[in-house]
mmCIF file of C-alpha atoms in Angstrom:
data_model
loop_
_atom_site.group_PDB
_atom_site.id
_atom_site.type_symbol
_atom_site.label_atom_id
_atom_site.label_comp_id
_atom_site.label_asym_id
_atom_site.label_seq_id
_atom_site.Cartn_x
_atom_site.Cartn_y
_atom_site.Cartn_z
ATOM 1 C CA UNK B 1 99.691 101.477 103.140
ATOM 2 C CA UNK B 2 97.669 98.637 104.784
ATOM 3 C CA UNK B 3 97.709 95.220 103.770
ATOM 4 C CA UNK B 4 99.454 94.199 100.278
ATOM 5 C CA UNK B 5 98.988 97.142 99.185
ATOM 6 C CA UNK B 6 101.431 98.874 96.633
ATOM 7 C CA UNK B 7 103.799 102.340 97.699
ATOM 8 C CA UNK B 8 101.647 104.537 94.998
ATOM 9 C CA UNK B 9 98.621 103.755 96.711
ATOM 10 C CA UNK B 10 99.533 105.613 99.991
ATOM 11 C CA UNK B 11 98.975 108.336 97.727
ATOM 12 C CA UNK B 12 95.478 108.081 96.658
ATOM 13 C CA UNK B 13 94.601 108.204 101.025
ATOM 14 C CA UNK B 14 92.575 111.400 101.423
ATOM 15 C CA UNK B 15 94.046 114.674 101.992
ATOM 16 C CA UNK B 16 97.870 112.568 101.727
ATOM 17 C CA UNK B 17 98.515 113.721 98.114
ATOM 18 C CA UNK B 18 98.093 117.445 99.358
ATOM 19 C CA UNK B 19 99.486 117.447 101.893
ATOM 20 C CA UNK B 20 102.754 115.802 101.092
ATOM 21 C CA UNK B 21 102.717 118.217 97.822
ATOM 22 C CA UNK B 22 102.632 120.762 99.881
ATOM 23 C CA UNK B 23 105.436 119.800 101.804
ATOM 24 C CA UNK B 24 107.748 118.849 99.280
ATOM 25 C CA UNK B 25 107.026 122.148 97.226
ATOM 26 C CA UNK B 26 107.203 123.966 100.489
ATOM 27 C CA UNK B 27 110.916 125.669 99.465
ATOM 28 C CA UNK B 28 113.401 126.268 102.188
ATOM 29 C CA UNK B 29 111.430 124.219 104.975
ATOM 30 C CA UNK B 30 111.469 121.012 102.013
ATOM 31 C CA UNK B 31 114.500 118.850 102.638
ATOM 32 C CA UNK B 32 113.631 117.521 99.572
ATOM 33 C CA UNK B 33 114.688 121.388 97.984
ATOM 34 C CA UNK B 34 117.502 122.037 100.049
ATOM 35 C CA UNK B 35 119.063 118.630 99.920
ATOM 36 C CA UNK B 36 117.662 115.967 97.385
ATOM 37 C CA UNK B 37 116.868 118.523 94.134
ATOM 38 C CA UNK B 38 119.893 120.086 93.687
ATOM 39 C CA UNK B 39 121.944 116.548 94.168
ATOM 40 C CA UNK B 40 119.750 115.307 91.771
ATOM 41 C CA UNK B 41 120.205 118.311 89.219
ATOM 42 C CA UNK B 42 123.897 117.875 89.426
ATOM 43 C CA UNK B 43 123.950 114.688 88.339
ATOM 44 C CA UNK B 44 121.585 114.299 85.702
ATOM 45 C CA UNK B 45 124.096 116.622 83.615
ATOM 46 C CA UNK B 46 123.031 116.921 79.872
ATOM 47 C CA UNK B 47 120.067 115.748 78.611
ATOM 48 C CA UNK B 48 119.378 116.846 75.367
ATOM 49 C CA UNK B 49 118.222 114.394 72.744
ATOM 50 C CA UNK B 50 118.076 111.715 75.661
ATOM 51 C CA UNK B 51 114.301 109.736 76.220
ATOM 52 C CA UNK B 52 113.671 109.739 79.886
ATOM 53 C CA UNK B 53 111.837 107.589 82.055
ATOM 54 C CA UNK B 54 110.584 108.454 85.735
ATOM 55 C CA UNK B 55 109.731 105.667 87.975
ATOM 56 C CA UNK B 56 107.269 106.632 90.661
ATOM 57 C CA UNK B 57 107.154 110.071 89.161
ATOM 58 C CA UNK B 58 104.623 111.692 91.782
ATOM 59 C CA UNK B 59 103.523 114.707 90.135
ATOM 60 C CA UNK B 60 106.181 115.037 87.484
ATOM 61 C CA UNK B 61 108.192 117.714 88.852
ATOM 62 C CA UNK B 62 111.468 116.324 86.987
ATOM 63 C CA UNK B 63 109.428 116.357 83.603
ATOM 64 C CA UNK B 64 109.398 120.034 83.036
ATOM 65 C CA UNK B 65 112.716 119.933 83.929
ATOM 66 C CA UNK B 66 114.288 117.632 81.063
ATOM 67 C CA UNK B 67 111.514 118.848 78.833
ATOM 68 C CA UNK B 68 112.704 122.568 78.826
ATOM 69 C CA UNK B 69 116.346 121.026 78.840
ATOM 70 C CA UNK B 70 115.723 119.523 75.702
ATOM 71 C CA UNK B 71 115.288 115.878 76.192
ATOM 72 C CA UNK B 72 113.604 114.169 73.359
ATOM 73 C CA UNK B 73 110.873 112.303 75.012
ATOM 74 C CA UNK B 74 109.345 112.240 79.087
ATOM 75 C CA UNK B 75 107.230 109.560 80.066
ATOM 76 C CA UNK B 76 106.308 109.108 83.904
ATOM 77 C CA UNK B 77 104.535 106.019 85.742
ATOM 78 C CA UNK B 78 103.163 106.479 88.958
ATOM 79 C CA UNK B 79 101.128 103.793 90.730
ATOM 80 C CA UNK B 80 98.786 106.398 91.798
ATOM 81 C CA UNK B 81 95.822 107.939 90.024
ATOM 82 C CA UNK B 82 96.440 110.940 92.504
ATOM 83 C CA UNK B 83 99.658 111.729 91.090
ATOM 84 C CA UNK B 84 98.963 110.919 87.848
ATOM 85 C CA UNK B 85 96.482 113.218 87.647
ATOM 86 C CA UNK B 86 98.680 115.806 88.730
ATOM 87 C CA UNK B 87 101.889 114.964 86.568
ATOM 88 C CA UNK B 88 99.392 114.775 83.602
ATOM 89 C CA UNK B 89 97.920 118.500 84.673
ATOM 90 C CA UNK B 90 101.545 119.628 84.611
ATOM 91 C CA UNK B 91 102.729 118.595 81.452
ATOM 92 C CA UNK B 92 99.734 119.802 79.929
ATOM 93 C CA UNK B 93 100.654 121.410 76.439
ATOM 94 C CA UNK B 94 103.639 119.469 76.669
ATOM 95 C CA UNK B 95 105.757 116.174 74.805
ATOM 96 C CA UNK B 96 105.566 114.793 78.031
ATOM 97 C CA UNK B 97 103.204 112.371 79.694
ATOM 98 C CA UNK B 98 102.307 110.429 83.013
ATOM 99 C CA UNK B 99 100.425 106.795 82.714
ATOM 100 C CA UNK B 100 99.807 104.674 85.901
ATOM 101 C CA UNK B 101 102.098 101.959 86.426
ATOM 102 C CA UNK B 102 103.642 100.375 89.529
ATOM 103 C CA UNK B 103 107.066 100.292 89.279
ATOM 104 C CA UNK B 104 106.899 96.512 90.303
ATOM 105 C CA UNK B 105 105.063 96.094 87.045
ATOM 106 C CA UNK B 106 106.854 98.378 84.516
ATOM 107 C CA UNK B 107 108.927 96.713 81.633
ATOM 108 C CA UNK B 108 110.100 98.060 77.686
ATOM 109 C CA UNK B 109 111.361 96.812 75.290
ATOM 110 C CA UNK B 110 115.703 96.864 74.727
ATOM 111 C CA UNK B 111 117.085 100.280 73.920
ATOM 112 C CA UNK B 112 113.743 101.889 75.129
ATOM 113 C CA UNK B 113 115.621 105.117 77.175
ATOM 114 C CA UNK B 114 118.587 106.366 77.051
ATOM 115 C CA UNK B 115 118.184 107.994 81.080
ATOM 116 C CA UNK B 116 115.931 106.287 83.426
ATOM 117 C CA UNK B 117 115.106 108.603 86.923
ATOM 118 C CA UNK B 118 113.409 107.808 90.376
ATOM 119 C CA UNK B 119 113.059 109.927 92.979
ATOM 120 C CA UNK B 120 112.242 108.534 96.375
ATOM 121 C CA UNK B 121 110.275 105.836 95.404
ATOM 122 C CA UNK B 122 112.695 102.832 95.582
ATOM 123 C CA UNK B 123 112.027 102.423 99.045
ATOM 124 C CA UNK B 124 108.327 101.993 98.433
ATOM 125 C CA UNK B 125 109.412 98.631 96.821
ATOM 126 C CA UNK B 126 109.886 95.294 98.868
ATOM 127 C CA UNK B 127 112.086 93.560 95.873
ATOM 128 C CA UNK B 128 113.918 95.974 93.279
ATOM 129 C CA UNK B 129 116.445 93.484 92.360
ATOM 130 C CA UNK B 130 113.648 92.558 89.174
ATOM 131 C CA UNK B 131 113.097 96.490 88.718
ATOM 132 C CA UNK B 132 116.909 96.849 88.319
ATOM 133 C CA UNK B 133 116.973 93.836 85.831
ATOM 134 C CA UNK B 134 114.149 95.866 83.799
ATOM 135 C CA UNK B 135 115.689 98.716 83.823
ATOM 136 C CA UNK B 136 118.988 97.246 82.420
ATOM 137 C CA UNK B 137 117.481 95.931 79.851
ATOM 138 C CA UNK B 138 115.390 98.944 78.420
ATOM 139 C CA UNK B 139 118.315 100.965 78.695
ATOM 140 C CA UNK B 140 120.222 102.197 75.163
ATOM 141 C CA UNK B 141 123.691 101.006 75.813
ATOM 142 C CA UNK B 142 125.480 103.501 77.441
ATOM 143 C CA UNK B 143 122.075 104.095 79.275
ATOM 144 C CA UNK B 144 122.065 105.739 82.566
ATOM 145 C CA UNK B 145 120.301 105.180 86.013
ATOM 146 C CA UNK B 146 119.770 107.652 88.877
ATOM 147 C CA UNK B 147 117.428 107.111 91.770
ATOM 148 C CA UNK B 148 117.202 109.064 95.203
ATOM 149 C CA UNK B 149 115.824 106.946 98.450
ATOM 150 C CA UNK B 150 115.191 108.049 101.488
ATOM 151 C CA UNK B 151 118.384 107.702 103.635
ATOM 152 C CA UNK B 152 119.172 104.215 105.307
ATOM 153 C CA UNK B 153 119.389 105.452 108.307
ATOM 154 C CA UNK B 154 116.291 106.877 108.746
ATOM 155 C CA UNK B 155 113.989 103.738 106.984
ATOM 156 C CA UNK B 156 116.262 101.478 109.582
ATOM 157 C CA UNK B 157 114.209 103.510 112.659
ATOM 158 C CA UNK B 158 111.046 105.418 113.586
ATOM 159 C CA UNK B 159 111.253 106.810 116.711
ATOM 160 C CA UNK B 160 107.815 107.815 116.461
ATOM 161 C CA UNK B 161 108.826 111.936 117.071
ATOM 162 C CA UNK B 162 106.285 114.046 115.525
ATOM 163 C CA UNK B 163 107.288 117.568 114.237
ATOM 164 C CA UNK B 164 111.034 119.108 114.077
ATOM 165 C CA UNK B 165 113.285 116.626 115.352
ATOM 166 C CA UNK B 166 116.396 117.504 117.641
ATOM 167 C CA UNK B 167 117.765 113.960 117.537
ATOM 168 C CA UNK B 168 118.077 111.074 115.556
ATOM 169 C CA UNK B 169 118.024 106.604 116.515
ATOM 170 C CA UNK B 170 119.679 104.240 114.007
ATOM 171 C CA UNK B 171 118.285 101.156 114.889
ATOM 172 C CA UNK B 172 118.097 97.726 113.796
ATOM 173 C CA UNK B 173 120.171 98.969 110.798
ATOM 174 C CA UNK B 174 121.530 95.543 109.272
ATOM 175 C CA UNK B 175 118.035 94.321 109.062
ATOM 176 C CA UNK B 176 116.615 94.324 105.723
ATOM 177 C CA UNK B 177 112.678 94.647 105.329
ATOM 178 C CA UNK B 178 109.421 96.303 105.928
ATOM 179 C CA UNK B 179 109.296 99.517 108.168
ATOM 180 C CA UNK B 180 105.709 101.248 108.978
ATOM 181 C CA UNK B 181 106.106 104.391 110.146
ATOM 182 C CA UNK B 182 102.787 107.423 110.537
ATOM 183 C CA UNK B 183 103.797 109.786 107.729
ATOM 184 C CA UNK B 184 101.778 112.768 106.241
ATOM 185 C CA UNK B 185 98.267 112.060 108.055
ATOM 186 C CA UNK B 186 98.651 107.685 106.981
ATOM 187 C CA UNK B 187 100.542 104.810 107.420
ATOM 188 C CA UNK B 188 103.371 104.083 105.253
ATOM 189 C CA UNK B 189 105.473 101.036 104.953
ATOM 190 C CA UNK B 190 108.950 101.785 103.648
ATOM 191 C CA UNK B 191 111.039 99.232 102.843
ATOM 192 C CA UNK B 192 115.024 99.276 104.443
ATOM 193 C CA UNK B 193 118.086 98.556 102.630
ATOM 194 C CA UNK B 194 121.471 99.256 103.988
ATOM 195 C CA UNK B 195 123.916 101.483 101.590
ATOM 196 C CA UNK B 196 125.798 98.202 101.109
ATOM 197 C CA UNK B 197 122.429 96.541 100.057
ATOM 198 C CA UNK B 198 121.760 99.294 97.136
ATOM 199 C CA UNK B 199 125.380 99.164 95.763
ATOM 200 C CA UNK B 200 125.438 95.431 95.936
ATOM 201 C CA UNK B 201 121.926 95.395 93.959
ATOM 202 C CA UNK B 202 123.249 97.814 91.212
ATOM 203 C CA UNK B 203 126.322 95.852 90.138
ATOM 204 C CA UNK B 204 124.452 92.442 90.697
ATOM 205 C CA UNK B 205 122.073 93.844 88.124
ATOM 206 C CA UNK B 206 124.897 94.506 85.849
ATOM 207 C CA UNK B 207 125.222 98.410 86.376
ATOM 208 C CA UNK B 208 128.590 99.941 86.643
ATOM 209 C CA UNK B 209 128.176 102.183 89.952
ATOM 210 C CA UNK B 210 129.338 105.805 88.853
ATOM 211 C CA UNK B 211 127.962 108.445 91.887
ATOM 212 C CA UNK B 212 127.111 107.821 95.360
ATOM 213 C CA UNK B 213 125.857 110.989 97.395
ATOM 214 C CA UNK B 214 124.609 111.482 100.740
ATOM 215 C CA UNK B 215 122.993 114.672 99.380
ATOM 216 C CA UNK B 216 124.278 117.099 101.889
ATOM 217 C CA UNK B 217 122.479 120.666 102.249
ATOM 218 C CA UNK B 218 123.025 123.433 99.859
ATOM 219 C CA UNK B 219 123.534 126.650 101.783
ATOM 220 C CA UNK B 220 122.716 128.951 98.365
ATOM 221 C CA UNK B 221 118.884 127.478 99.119
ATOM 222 C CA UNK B 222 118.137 128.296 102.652
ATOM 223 C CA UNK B 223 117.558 132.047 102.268
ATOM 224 C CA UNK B 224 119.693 132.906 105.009
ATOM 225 C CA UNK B 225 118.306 130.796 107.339
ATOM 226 C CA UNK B 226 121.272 129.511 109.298
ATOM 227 C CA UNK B 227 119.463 127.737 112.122
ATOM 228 C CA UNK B 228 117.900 125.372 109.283
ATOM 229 C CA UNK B 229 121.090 125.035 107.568
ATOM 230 C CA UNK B 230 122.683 124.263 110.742
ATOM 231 C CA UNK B 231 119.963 121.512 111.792
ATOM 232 C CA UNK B 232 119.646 119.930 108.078
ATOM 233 C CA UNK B 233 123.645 118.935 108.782
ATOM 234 C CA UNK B 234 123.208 116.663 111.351
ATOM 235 C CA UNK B 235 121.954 114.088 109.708
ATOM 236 C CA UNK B 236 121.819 112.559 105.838
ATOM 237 C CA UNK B 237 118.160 112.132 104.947
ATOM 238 C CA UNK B 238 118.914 111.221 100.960
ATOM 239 C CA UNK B 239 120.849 109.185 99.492
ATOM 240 C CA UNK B 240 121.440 109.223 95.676
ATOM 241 C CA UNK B 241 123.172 106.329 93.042
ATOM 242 C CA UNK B 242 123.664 106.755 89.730
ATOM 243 C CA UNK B 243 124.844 103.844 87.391
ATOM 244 C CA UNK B 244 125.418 102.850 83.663
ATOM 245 C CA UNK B 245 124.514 100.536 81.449
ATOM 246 C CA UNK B 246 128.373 99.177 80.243
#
């Protein structure tokens, strides 16, 4: 991301929408499958009859997901035409559909959703504090939020390590702001927040905190592959929040 540029547009960089498809699809070697998804599935619990919203829904992975669970509506926005293109492609023949939308720039009308989801997109966002506010007040009463970020302590730090890493820095962690860091073939800027920051911005928003997870590894995803398992515990890389609408 360069300039003022929004976090969707990183995606719309050449070959960066592959590749980081790719990667996240990429099964036991995806942190994102052995530690984000199946946090995530736990908590989003029941869906039936619920209309879902997905902020910075990438390629709509979640969609098919709560469609075949038996929500009653899906609608992603994603501020890139990249993954638009793709969430749209995947719900094909579906009730559910993508339209391009920064998250900075999203707002509904009251009781719009009853379950509003964001995976690892937050962070692409310099001030949430108006998303959150947005949020509240699309959501049916009762409404629930859930949103994955990258961990804090990994947006506080790039050490600038290329390929498997063997050790982590936590750096300038009580800082709040921009981080730019090379990530799948660009330049990203992610924005930090301390753990404290997210809670803090949840209730201030008027959300009644009701899950906090650190989205430790699964071991029923890794195949057997005990030297990954071993090396995806040393370190959080997700964290998770859920909160209601009281």
């Amino acid at each position: 991301m360069a300039g003022n540029k929004r976090g969707g547009s990183f995606y719309d960089a050449a070959q960066v929408a592959a590749r980081y498809l790719g990667h996240r699809h990429s099964g036991v070697s995806s942190p994102n499958h052995v530690m984000e998804e199946p946090a995530f599935l736990e908590e989003l619990g029941e869906v039936t009859g619920l209309r879902v919203l997905d902020l910075g829904c990438g390629d709509a992975a979640i969609g098919q997901v709560v469609l075949d669970a038996g929500c009653r509506s899906y609608l992603g926005l994603d501020g890139s035409a990249a993954m638009v293109e793709a969430g749209n492609a995947a719900l094909c023949g579906t009730a559910g559909r993508v339209e391009m939308v920064d998250i900075e720039d999203f707002s509904a009308p009251p009781s719009s959703f009853d379950l509003i989801v964001s995976r690892l997109a937050f962070h692409y966002v310099e001030d949430i504090e108006p998303v959150l506010a947005s949020c509240l007040e699309c959501l049916s009463p009762g409404g629930r939020i859930i949103f994955t970020v990258v961990h804090p302590v990994l947006t506080s730090h790039d050490p600038g390590v290329r390929g498997k890493r063997t050790s982590w820095v936590v750096d300038d962690y009580f800082l709040q702001g921009p981080r730019e860091r090379e990530w799948m073939g660009g330049t990203v800027t992610w924005f930090h927040r301390t753990i404290e920051d997210y809670v803090s911005l949840l209730t201030k928003s008027g959300f009644s905190l009701t899950s906090l997870r650190e989205c430790a590894p699964y071991e029923d995803r890794f195949n057997g592959d005990a030297d990954e398992l071993a090396r995806r515990r040393r370190v959080p890389l997700f964290l998770l929040l859920a909160a209601m609408r009281v």
